[in-house]
Short mmCIF file of N, CA and C and ligand atoms in Angstrom, two decimals:
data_model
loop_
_atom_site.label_atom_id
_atom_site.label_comp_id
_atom_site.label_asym_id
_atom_site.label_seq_id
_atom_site.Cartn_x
_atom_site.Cartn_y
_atom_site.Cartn_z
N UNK A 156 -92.63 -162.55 187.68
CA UNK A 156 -93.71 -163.54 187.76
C UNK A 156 -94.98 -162.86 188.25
N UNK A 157 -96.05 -162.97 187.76
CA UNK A 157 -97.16 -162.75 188.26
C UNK A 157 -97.77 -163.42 189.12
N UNK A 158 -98.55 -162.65 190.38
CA UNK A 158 -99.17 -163.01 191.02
C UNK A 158 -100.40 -163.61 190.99
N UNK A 159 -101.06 -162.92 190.14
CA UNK A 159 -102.50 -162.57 189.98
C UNK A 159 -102.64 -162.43 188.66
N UNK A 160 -104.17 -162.53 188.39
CA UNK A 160 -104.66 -162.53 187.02
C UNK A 160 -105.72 -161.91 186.55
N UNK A 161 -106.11 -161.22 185.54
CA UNK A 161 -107.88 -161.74 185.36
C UNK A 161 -108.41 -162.51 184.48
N UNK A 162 -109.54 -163.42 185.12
CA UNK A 162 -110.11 -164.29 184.50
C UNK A 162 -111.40 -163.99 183.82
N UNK A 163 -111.78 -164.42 182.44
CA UNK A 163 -113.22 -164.45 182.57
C UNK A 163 -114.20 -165.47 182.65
N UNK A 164 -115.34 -165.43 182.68
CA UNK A 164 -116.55 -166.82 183.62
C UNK A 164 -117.78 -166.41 182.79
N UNK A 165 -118.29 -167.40 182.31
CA UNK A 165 -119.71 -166.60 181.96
C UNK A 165 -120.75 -167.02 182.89
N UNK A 166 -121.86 -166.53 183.39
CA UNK A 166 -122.52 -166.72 184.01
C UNK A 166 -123.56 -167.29 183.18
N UNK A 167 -123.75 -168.77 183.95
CA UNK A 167 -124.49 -170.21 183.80
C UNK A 167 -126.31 -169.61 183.62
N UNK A 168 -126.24 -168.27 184.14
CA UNK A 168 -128.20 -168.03 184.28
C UNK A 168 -128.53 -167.07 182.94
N UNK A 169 -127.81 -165.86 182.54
CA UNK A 169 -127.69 -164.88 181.61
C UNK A 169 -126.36 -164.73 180.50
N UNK A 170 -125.79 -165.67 180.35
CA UNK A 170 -124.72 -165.95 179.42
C UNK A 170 -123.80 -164.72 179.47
N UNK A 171 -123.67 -163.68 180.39
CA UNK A 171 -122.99 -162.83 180.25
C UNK A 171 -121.17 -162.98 180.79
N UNK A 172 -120.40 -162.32 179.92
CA UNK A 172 -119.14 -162.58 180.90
C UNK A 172 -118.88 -161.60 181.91
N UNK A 173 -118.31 -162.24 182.83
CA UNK A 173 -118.09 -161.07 184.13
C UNK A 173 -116.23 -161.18 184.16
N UNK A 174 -115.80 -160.83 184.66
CA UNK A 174 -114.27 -160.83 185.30
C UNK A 174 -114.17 -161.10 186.90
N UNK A 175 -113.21 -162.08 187.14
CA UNK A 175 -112.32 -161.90 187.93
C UNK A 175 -111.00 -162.39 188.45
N UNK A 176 -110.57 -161.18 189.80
CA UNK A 176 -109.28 -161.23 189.91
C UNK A 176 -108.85 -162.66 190.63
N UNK A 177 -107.71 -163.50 190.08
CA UNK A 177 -107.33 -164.62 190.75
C UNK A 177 -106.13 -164.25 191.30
N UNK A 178 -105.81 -164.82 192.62
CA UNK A 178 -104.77 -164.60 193.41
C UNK A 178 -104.13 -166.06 192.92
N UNK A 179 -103.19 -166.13 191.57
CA UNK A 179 -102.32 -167.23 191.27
C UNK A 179 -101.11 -168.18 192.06
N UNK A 180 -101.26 -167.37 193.63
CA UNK A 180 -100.42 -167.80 194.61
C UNK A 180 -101.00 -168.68 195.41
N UNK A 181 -102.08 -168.70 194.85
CA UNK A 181 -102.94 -170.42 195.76
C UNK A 181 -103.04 -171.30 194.56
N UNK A 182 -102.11 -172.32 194.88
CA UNK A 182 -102.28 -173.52 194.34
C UNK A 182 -103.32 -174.25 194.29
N UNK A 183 -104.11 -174.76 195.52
CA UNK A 183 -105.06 -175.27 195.54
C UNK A 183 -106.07 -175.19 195.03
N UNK A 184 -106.84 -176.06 194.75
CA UNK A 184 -108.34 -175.86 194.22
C UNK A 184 -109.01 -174.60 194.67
N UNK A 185 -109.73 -174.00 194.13
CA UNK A 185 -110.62 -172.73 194.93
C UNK A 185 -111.85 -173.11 193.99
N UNK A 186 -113.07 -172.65 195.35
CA UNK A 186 -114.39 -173.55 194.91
C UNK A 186 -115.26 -172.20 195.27
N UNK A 187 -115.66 -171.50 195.10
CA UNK A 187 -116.91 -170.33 195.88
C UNK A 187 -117.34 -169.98 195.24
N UNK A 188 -118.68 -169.23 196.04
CA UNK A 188 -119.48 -168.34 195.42
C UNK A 188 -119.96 -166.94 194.50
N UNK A 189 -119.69 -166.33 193.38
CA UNK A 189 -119.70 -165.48 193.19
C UNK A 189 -121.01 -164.88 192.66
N UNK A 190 -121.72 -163.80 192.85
CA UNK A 190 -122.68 -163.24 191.90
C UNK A 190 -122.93 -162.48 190.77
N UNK A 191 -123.18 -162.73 189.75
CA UNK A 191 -123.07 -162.23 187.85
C UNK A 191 -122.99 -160.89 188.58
N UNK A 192 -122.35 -160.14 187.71
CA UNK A 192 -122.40 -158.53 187.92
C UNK A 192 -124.13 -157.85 186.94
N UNK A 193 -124.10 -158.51 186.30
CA UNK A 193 -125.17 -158.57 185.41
C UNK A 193 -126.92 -158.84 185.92
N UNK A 194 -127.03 -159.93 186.01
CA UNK A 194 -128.31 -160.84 186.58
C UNK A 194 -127.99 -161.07 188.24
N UNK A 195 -127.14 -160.69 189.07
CA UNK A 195 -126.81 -160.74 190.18
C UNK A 195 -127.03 -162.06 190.90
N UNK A 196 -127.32 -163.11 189.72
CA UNK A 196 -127.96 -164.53 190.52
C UNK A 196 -125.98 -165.00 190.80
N UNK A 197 -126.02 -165.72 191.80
CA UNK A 197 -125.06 -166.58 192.46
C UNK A 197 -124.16 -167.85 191.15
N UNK A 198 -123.31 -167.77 191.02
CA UNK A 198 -122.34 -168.83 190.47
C UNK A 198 -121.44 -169.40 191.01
N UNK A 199 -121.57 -170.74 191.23
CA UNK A 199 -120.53 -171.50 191.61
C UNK A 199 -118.96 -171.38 190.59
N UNK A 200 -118.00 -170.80 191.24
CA UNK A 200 -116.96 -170.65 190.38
C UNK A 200 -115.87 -172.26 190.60
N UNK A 201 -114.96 -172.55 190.05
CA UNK A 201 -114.31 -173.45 190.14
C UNK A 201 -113.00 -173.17 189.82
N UNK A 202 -111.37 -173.03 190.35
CA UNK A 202 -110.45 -173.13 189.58
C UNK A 202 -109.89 -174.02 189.63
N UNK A 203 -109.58 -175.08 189.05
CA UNK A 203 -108.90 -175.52 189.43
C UNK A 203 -107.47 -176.26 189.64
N UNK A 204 -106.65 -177.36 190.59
CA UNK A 204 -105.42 -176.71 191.11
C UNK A 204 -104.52 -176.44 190.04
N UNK A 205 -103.65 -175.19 190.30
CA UNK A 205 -102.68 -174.68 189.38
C UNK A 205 -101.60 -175.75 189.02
N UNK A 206 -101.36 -175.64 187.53
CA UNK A 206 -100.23 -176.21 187.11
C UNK A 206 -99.33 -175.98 186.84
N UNK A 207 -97.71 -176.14 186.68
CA UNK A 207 -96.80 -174.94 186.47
C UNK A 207 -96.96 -174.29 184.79
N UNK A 208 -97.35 -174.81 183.93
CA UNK A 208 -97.26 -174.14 182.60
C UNK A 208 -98.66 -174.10 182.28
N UNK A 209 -99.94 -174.89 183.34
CA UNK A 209 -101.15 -174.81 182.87
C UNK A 209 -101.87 -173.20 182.63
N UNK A 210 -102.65 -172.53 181.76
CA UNK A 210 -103.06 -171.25 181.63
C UNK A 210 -104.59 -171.98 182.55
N UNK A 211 -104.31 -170.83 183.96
CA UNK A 211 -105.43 -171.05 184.66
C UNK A 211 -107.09 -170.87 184.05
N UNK A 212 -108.27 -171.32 184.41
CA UNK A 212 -109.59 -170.81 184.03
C UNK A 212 -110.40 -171.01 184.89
N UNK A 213 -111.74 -170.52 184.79
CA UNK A 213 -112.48 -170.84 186.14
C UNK A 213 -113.35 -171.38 185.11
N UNK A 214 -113.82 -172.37 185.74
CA UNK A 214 -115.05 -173.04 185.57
C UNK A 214 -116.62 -172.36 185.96
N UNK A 215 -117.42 -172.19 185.38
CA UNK A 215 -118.25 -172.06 186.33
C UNK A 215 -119.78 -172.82 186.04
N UNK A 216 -120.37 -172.87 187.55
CA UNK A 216 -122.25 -173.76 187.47
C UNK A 216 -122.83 -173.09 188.18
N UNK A 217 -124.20 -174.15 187.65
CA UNK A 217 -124.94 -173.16 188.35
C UNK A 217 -125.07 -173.45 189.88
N UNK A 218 -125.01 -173.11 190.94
CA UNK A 218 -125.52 -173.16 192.19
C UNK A 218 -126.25 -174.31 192.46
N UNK A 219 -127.31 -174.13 192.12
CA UNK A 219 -128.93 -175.07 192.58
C UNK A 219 -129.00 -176.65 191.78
N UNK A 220 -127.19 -176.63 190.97
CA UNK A 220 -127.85 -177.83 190.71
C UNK A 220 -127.56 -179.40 191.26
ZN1 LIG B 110 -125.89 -163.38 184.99
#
């Protein structure tokens, strides 16, 4: 079973995709901040809570809105 994953997100300011790593051992919602690797502006990421057969994704917005 896997732990972990990678996800991709595009960033809401420069449409670019970035990656990242999800720790699939938290069930719960996870809500934070990340910054585009790209345009370095801030994204609200979203996953949310895991399902047992659901294929996880992150959501993501913009910050400021
Ligand atoms: Zn960006």
């Amino acid at each position: 079973m896997t732990t972990d994953d990678v996800l991709t997100w595009i960033c809401q300011y420069c449409g670019e995709e970035n990656e990242l790593w999800v720790d699939l051992t938290i069930e719960d919602k996870q809500d934070f901040i990340e910054d585009c690797e790209t345009c370095c502006r801030p994204n609200r990421l979203i996953i949310p809570q895991q399902k047992e057969e659901g294929i996880p994704f992150v959501e993501s917005r913009l910050t400021d809105e």
